[in-house]
Short mmCIF file of C-alpha atoms and ligand atoms in Angstrom, two decimals:
data_model
loop_
_atom_site.label_atom_id
_atom_site.label_comp_id
_atom_site.label_asym_id
_atom_site.label_seq_id
_atom_site.Cartn_x
_atom_site.Cartn_y
_atom_site.Cartn_z
CA UNK C 1 47.85 51.10 -20.69
CA UNK C 2 45.38 51.83 -17.93
CA UNK C 3 46.13 54.49 -15.47
CA UNK C 4 46.56 53.05 -11.93
CA UNK C 5 44.72 55.93 -10.33
CA UNK C 6 41.62 55.43 -12.45
CA UNK C 7 41.58 51.65 -11.71
CA UNK C 8 41.86 52.26 -7.97
CA UNK C 9 38.98 54.71 -8.25
CA UNK C 10 36.88 52.08 -10.05
CA UNK C 11 37.63 49.58 -7.27
CA UNK C 12 36.49 52.09 -4.67
CA UNK C 13 33.30 52.90 -6.63
CA UNK C 14 32.41 49.26 -7.04
CA UNK C 15 32.83 48.66 -3.30
CA UNK C 16 30.50 51.58 -2.58
CA UNK C 17 27.79 50.72 -5.08
CA UNK C 18 27.77 47.05 -4.07
CA UNK C 19 27.40 47.90 -0.36
CA UNK C 20 24.72 50.48 -0.97
CA UNK C 21 22.68 48.12 -3.13
CA UNK C 22 22.63 45.30 -0.59
CA UNK C 23 19.58 46.13 1.52
CA UNK C 24 18.94 44.76 4.99
CA UNK C 25 16.33 41.98 5.20
CA UNK C 26 16.57 41.27 1.48
CA UNK C 27 14.61 38.20 0.43
CA UNK C 28 16.33 35.34 -1.32
CA UNK C 29 15.40 36.55 -4.85
CA UNK C 30 16.88 40.01 -4.26
CA UNK C 31 20.01 38.46 -2.75
CA UNK C 32 20.46 36.22 -5.76
CA UNK C 33 20.06 39.15 -8.16
CA UNK C 34 22.73 41.04 -6.21
CA UNK C 35 25.09 38.07 -6.29
CA UNK C 36 24.73 37.68 -10.04
CA UNK C 37 25.20 41.41 -10.66
CA UNK C 38 28.37 41.80 -8.59
CA UNK C 39 29.90 38.35 -8.07
CA UNK C 40 28.50 36.41 -11.03
CA UNK C 41 30.67 35.00 -13.85
CA UNK C 42 29.87 38.03 -16.03
CA UNK C 43 29.29 40.38 -13.09
CA UNK C 44 30.91 43.70 -12.31
CA UNK C 45 33.79 42.24 -10.30
CA UNK C 46 34.80 39.85 -13.11
CA UNK C 47 34.62 42.75 -15.54
CA UNK C 48 36.94 44.82 -13.40
CA UNK C 49 39.36 41.90 -12.95
CA UNK C 50 40.00 41.93 -16.70
CA UNK C 51 41.97 45.14 -16.18
CA UNK C 52 44.84 43.03 -14.82
CA UNK C 53 45.62 41.95 -18.36
CA UNK C 54 46.06 45.55 -19.42
CA UNK C 55 48.31 46.99 -16.68
CA UNK C 56 52.09 46.91 -16.34
CA UNK C 57 53.61 44.39 -13.99
CA UNK C 58 54.57 47.22 -11.68
CA UNK C 59 50.94 48.37 -11.47
CA UNK C 60 49.76 44.79 -11.01
CA UNK C 61 51.58 44.78 -7.68
CA UNK C 62 49.43 47.70 -6.52
CA UNK C 63 46.11 46.82 -8.19
CA UNK C 64 46.19 43.02 -7.59
CA UNK C 65 45.93 43.12 -3.78
CA UNK C 66 43.23 45.80 -3.98
CA UNK C 67 41.14 43.67 -6.32
CA UNK C 68 41.57 40.64 -4.07
CA UNK C 69 40.53 42.74 -1.10
CA UNK C 70 37.45 43.91 -3.01
CA UNK C 71 36.49 40.36 -3.91
CA UNK C 72 36.87 39.32 -0.28
CA UNK C 73 34.73 42.24 0.91
CA UNK C 74 31.92 41.50 -1.55
CA UNK C 75 31.85 37.81 -0.58
CA UNK C 76 31.69 38.73 3.10
CA UNK C 77 28.91 41.24 2.44
CA UNK C 78 26.92 38.59 0.61
CA UNK C 79 27.42 35.90 3.29
CA UNK C 80 26.38 38.15 6.15
CA UNK C 81 23.30 39.40 4.25
CA UNK C 82 22.33 35.77 3.58
CA UNK C 83 22.73 34.86 7.23
CA UNK C 84 20.62 37.76 8.46
CA UNK C 85 17.84 36.96 6.01
CA UNK C 86 17.80 33.31 7.24
CA UNK C 87 17.60 34.53 10.82
CA UNK C 88 14.64 36.71 9.91
CA UNK C 89 12.84 33.70 8.49
CA UNK C 90 13.28 31.87 11.79
CA UNK C 91 12.10 34.85 13.75
CA UNK C 92 8.46 34.20 14.62
CA UNK C 93 7.65 37.92 14.46
CA UNK C 94 8.56 38.07 10.80
CA UNK C 95 5.68 35.88 9.60
CA UNK C 96 2.23 34.86 10.79
CA UNK C 97 2.53 31.48 12.49
CA UNK C 98 -1.25 31.24 12.81
CA UNK C 99 -1.71 30.91 9.02
CA UNK C 100 -2.93 27.39 8.10
CA UNK C 101 -0.25 25.09 6.66
CA UNK C 102 -0.39 23.63 3.19
CA UNK C 103 -2.39 20.40 3.01
CA UNK C 104 -0.36 17.46 1.75
CA UNK C 105 -2.36 14.79 0.00
CA UNK C 106 -1.40 11.41 1.38
CA UNK C 107 -2.28 8.08 -0.17
CA UNK C 108 -4.71 5.85 1.68
CA UNK C 109 -5.49 2.18 2.03
CA UNK C 110 -7.55 0.46 -0.65
CA UNK C 111 -11.12 -0.47 0.43
CA UNK C 112 -10.29 -4.16 -0.04
CA UNK C 113 -7.29 -3.86 2.27
CA UNK C 114 -9.46 -2.04 4.82
CA UNK C 115 -12.14 -4.75 4.91
CA UNK C 116 -9.57 -7.58 4.94
CA UNK C 117 -7.87 -5.97 7.93
CA UNK C 118 -11.21 -5.50 9.69
CA UNK C 119 -12.27 -9.12 9.17
CA UNK C 120 -8.85 -10.52 10.13
CA UNK C 121 -8.87 -8.37 13.26
CA UNK C 122 -12.26 -9.85 14.22
CA UNK C 123 -10.75 -13.35 14.04
CA UNK C 124 -7.48 -12.30 15.67
CA UNK C 125 -9.46 -11.15 18.70
CA UNK C 126 -10.84 -14.72 18.90
CA UNK C 127 -7.35 -16.26 18.97
CA UNK C 128 -6.73 -16.86 15.23
CA UNK C 129 -3.30 -16.24 13.70
CA UNK C 130 -2.96 -14.54 10.31
CA UNK C 131 -0.99 -16.25 7.57
CA UNK C 132 -0.44 -15.59 3.84
CA UNK C 133 0.03 -18.05 1.02
CA UNK C 134 0.95 -18.47 -2.64
CA UNK C 135 -1.30 -17.36 -5.49
CA UNK C 136 0.26 -19.86 -7.90
CA UNK C 137 -0.83 -23.32 -6.85
CA UNK C 138 -0.48 -26.88 -8.01
CA UNK C 139 -3.42 -29.02 -9.04
CA UNK C 140 -2.67 -31.22 -6.03
CA UNK C 141 -3.29 -28.49 -3.44
CA UNK C 142 -6.02 -26.56 -5.27
CA UNK C 143 -8.07 -29.71 -6.02
CA UNK C 144 -6.72 -33.19 -5.18
CA UNK C 145 -5.98 -32.74 -1.48
CA UNK C 146 -9.36 -31.03 -1.11
CA UNK C 147 -11.13 -34.17 -2.23
CA UNK C 148 -11.84 -32.79 -5.72
CA UNK C 149 -10.54 -35.46 -8.12
CA UNK C 150 -10.06 -34.62 -11.80
CA UNK C 151 -13.45 -36.02 -12.85
CA UNK C 152 -15.38 -34.17 -10.12
CA UNK C 153 -18.03 -31.69 -11.41
CA UNK C 154 -16.86 -29.10 -8.85
CA UNK C 155 -13.79 -28.58 -11.04
CA UNK C 156 -15.93 -27.11 -13.86
CA UNK C 157 -17.30 -24.52 -11.47
CA UNK C 158 -13.77 -23.48 -10.56
CA UNK C 159 -12.07 -23.58 -13.91
CA UNK C 160 -9.21 -21.16 -13.81
CA UNK C 161 -6.11 -19.84 -15.49
CA UNK C 162 -3.63 -22.68 -16.01
CA UNK C 163 0.05 -21.87 -16.33
CA UNK C 164 2.08 -23.40 -19.06
CA UNK C 165 5.26 -24.22 -17.13
CA UNK C 166 7.66 -26.31 -19.16
CA UNK C 167 9.87 -28.96 -17.54
CA UNK C 168 7.53 -29.51 -14.62
CA UNK C 169 5.69 -32.66 -13.61
CA UNK C 170 3.09 -30.67 -11.65
CA UNK C 171 0.23 -28.76 -13.24
CA UNK C 172 0.25 -25.13 -12.09
CA UNK C 173 -2.66 -22.70 -11.95
CA UNK C 174 -3.75 -19.40 -10.40
CA UNK C 175 -5.61 -20.59 -7.31
CA UNK C 176 -9.40 -20.53 -7.51
CA UNK C 177 -9.84 -20.21 -3.76
CA UNK C 178 -7.73 -19.85 -0.62
CA UNK C 179 -8.64 -23.38 0.56
CA UNK C 180 -5.36 -24.94 -0.73
CA UNK C 181 -3.75 -23.20 2.23
CA UNK C 182 -5.64 -25.58 4.53
CA UNK C 183 -3.50 -28.53 3.43
CA UNK C 184 -0.30 -26.47 3.28
CA UNK C 185 -0.77 -25.27 6.87
CA UNK C 186 -1.79 -28.68 8.23
CA UNK C 187 1.19 -30.37 6.56
CA UNK C 188 3.60 -28.03 8.32
CA UNK C 189 1.92 -27.77 11.74
CA UNK C 190 0.47 -30.02 14.39
CA UNK C 191 -2.88 -29.24 15.98
CA UNK C 192 -4.20 -27.15 17.62
CA UNK C 193 -4.57 -24.76 14.66
CA UNK C 194 -6.49 -21.49 14.49
CA UNK C 195 -5.57 -19.52 11.39
CA UNK C 196 -7.02 -17.10 8.84
CA UNK C 197 -5.45 -16.66 5.41
CA UNK C 198 -6.37 -13.60 3.32
CA UNK C 199 -5.34 -13.53 -0.34
CA UNK C 200 -6.18 -13.19 -4.02
CA UNK C 201 -8.02 -15.81 -6.06
CA UNK C 202 -8.68 -16.11 -9.78
CA UNK C 203 -11.48 -17.74 -11.73
CA UNK C 204 -12.07 -18.01 -15.42
CA UNK C 205 -15.53 -16.47 -15.41
CA UNK C 206 -17.56 -13.67 -16.93
CA UNK C 207 -17.71 -10.64 -14.67
CA UNK C 208 -20.91 -9.00 -13.45
CA UNK C 209 -21.98 -6.80 -10.54
CA UNK C 210 -21.12 -9.48 -7.96
CA UNK C 211 -18.45 -11.53 -9.75
CA UNK C 212 -14.89 -10.61 -10.61
CA UNK C 213 -12.33 -12.88 -12.29
CA UNK C 214 -9.75 -11.63 -9.74
CA UNK C 215 -11.05 -11.25 -6.19
CA UNK C 216 -10.09 -11.97 -2.58
CA UNK C 217 -11.01 -14.59 -0.04
CA UNK C 218 -10.23 -15.05 3.62
CA UNK C 219 -9.79 -18.69 4.48
CA UNK C 220 -10.28 -19.84 8.05
CA UNK C 221 -9.20 -23.11 9.65
CA UNK C 222 -9.57 -24.42 13.21
CA UNK C 223 -8.34 -27.95 14.07
CA UNK C 224 -8.28 -29.49 17.52
CA UNK C 225 -9.64 -32.38 19.54
CA UNK C 226 -13.44 -32.34 19.91
CA UNK C 227 -14.23 -29.35 17.69
CA UNK C 228 -17.91 -29.35 16.91
CA UNK C 229 -20.28 -27.68 14.46
CA UNK C 230 -21.55 -25.36 17.20
CA UNK C 231 -18.03 -23.84 17.44
CA UNK C 232 -18.11 -23.13 13.71
CA UNK C 233 -21.48 -21.39 14.09
CA UNK C 234 -20.43 -19.46 17.19
CA UNK C 235 -17.19 -18.21 15.61
CA UNK C 236 -18.79 -17.04 12.36
CA UNK C 237 -21.73 -15.49 14.19
CA UNK C 238 -19.32 -13.52 16.39
CA UNK C 239 -17.40 -12.34 13.31
CA UNK C 240 -20.65 -11.10 11.68
CA UNK C 241 -21.58 -9.17 14.83
CA UNK C 242 -18.15 -7.55 15.00
CA UNK C 243 -18.32 -6.47 11.35
CA UNK C 244 -22.00 -5.58 10.96
CA UNK C 245 -23.10 -4.72 14.50
CA UNK C 246 -24.08 -6.49 17.71
CA UNK C 247 -27.68 -7.25 16.67
CA UNK C 248 -26.73 -8.75 13.27
CA UNK C 249 -28.80 -11.82 12.32
CA UNK C 250 -27.18 -14.69 10.41
CA UNK C 251 -28.54 -17.77 8.63
CA UNK C 252 -26.82 -21.09 7.95
CA UNK C 253 -28.04 -23.31 5.11
CA UNK C 254 -26.79 -26.65 3.83
CA UNK C 255 -24.33 -26.33 0.99
CA UNK C 256 -21.96 -28.71 -0.74
CA UNK C 257 -18.17 -28.49 -0.88
CA UNK C 258 -16.25 -31.75 -1.46
CA UNK C 259 -13.75 -30.85 1.28
CA UNK C 260 -16.29 -30.53 4.13
CA UNK C 261 -18.91 -32.74 5.70
CA UNK C 262 -21.39 -31.27 6.52
CA UNK C 263 -21.11 -28.08 4.45
CA UNK C 264 -22.98 -24.79 4.84
CA UNK C 265 -23.16 -21.29 3.53
CA UNK C 266 -23.79 -18.36 5.79
CA UNK C 267 -25.94 -15.37 4.90
CA UNK C 268 -26.56 -12.18 6.79
CA UNK C 269 -29.84 -10.32 6.96
CA UNK C 270 -29.16 -7.04 5.22
CA UNK C 271 -31.84 -4.47 4.38
CA UNK C 272 -34.53 -7.15 4.57
CA UNK C 273 -32.73 -9.73 2.38
CA UNK C 274 -30.56 -12.74 3.18
CA UNK C 275 -27.19 -12.24 1.46
CA UNK C 276 -24.61 -15.06 1.27
CA UNK C 277 -21.10 -14.03 2.28
CA UNK C 278 -19.22 -17.28 2.85
CA UNK C 279 -18.96 -21.04 2.47
CA UNK C 280 -17.95 -23.23 5.42
CA UNK C 281 -18.14 -26.68 6.99
CA UNK C 282 -16.53 -29.36 9.12
CA UNK C 283 -13.23 -30.42 7.53
CA UNK C 284 -13.78 -33.69 5.64
CA UNK C 285 -12.07 -36.78 7.19
CA UNK C 286 -10.41 -37.44 3.78
CA UNK C 287 -8.78 -33.99 3.90
CA UNK C 288 -7.52 -34.65 7.44
CA UNK C 289 -6.07 -38.05 6.57
CA UNK C 290 -4.62 -36.65 3.31
CA UNK C 291 -2.26 -34.46 5.33
CA UNK C 292 -1.48 -37.16 7.89
CA UNK C 293 -3.91 -36.22 10.68
CA UNK C 294 -5.95 -38.95 12.34
CA UNK C 295 -9.66 -38.05 11.76
CA UNK C 296 -10.60 -40.14 14.80
CA UNK C 297 -8.46 -37.93 16.99
CA UNK C 298 -8.89 -34.50 15.39
CA UNK C 299 -11.76 -32.56 13.92
CA UNK C 300 -12.15 -29.00 12.77
CA UNK C 301 -14.01 -26.42 10.77
CA UNK C 302 -13.05 -24.23 7.83
CA UNK C 303 -14.60 -21.34 5.94
CA UNK C 304 -13.98 -19.04 2.97
CA UNK C 305 -15.26 -15.45 3.04
CA UNK C 306 -15.44 -13.02 0.11
CA UNK C 307 -14.26 -9.70 1.61
CA UNK C 308 -15.32 -7.59 -1.40
CA UNK C 309 -18.87 -8.90 -0.97
CA UNK C 310 -18.77 -7.99 2.74
CA UNK C 311 -17.54 -4.50 1.89
CA UNK C 312 -20.28 -4.14 -0.76
CA UNK C 313 -22.91 -4.75 1.91
CA UNK C 314 -21.33 -2.56 4.55
CA UNK C 315 -20.62 0.34 2.23
CA UNK C 316 -23.60 0.03 -0.15
CA UNK C 317 -21.38 -0.65 -3.18
CA UNK C 318 -23.57 -1.71 -6.08
CA UNK C 319 -20.91 -3.19 -8.39
CA UNK C 320 -17.88 -5.28 -7.40
CA UNK C 321 -16.01 -4.06 -10.50
CA UNK C 322 -15.55 -0.69 -8.77
CA UNK C 323 -12.83 -2.23 -6.61
CA UNK C 324 -10.45 -2.60 -9.55
CA UNK C 325 -11.62 0.24 -11.78
CA UNK C 326 -9.06 2.68 -10.31
CA UNK C 327 -11.62 5.48 -10.24
CA UNK C 328 -10.53 8.08 -7.67
CA UNK C 329 -14.13 9.22 -7.15
CA UNK C 330 -14.82 5.75 -5.75
CA UNK C 331 -11.54 5.23 -3.91
CA UNK C 332 -11.45 8.65 -2.23
CA UNK C 333 -14.65 7.82 -0.34
CA UNK C 334 -12.56 5.45 1.79
CA UNK C 335 -9.92 7.97 2.84
CA UNK C 336 -9.98 8.10 6.62
C1 LIG Y 1 -15.95 -23.68 1.83
C2 LIG Y 1 -15.80 -24.63 2.82
C3 LIG Y 1 -14.61 -24.62 3.52
O1 LIG Y 1 -14.40 -25.56 4.46
C4 LIG Y 1 -13.63 -23.65 3.31
C5 LIG Y 1 -13.81 -22.72 2.30
C6 LIG Y 1 -14.96 -22.75 1.57
C7 LIG Y 1 -15.16 -21.77 0.47
C8 LIG Y 1 -14.77 -22.36 -0.87
N1 LIG Y 1 -13.35 -22.58 -0.98
C9 LIG Y 1 -15.21 -21.43 -1.97
O2 LIG Y 1 -14.38 -20.86 -2.67
N2 LIG Y 1 -16.52 -21.23 -2.02
S1 LIG Y 1 -17.23 -20.16 -2.99
O3 LIG Y 1 -16.92 -20.45 -4.36
O4 LIG Y 1 -18.63 -20.15 -2.69
O5 LIG Y 1 -16.58 -18.77 -2.63
C10 LIG Y 1 -16.59 -18.30 -1.29
C11 LIG Y 1 -16.88 -16.82 -1.26
O6 LIG Y 1 -15.94 -16.16 -2.12
C12 LIG Y 1 -18.25 -16.50 -1.83
O7 LIG Y 1 -19.23 -16.59 -0.83
C13 LIG Y 1 -18.04 -15.07 -2.29
O8 LIG Y 1 -18.15 -14.18 -1.18
C14 LIG Y 1 -16.59 -15.06 -2.77
N3 LIG Y 1 -16.52 -15.24 -4.23
C15 LIG Y 1 -16.58 -16.39 -4.91
N4 LIG Y 1 -16.48 -16.17 -6.24
C16 LIG Y 1 -16.32 -14.83 -6.39
C17 LIG Y 1 -16.36 -14.25 -5.11
N5 LIG Y 1 -16.24 -12.92 -4.95
C18 LIG Y 1 -16.09 -12.16 -6.05
N6 LIG Y 1 -16.04 -12.64 -7.32
C19 LIG Y 1 -16.17 -13.97 -7.53
N7 LIG Y 1 -16.09 -14.44 -8.76
#
């Protein structure tokens, strides 16, 4: 049996040593050490509590309230020390607010996204809306409605990845260009139309420094009464000046696309060389009538730009494969 006097003495001693060991302005590590030592599961208070099992029920009536009081006191001590240390942290005199903060590393936009946004913004400022479309297309929209029948040689140039979808009458593929969106937009809207459509395209081709099998295009379409070729030239010229600078020279040359008549490609003069960045033309009457427009009433122009190629020129990128190589040394050059 424990002697009541000696237990009461131990309670008193523990109260004293706990108070004296809790320093003012203790940091959170010191506070935690103190808590574990005195209030922890195997701490000094728990140890002393075990005495209750060894004393008579008469003594329990004396010792019990004292132990409870001690526990209460230690908890209060701890809470008030914690509070005062938090206040110190908020006190601007307790640390140097002029020290530089820690730099957080944020993600940034991909160079392709940046150039797509820049090009779309150039067209938006000329009254074009921005629209997105599906990457999985049907043969009808990717080829047929664009005046590219199944025996047309242009199909070989744009062979792509066909999808083997069972139980479907349509043939599905990953689109080879964004031009299928021309028909999709015209089918759902009446003229006037001014729209640009950025998006991914896929072609079954060997890659090299200027060709990827997965790349982007920005399609453009303007349909109205009396649209002429000079409006096509003026719009694309203005875009080139917005992207490359106000004195940018451009060149149009005849080119062939089955869905335009006449067709052109546009090059820009860059470091002494003419570099092609897009295909364009006046929308073919067969394409207009294919979607239910009257070609005698409406005319329009369309174009398809390769944004990676534009970015390569602007940013002196030698190889298009850098865009998808996921090399941070390349990507971090575009962090703004
Ligand atoms: C033409 C006339 C129109 O009325 C409307 C659109 C077009 C463009 C047509 N649909 C087309 O795809 N033409 S294109 O094959 O010459 O590609 C257009 C642009 O996409 C190219 O100038 C180039 O910048 C980019 N491109 C094409 N193949 C690519 C590529 N970029 C990267 N990798 C490839 N494999």
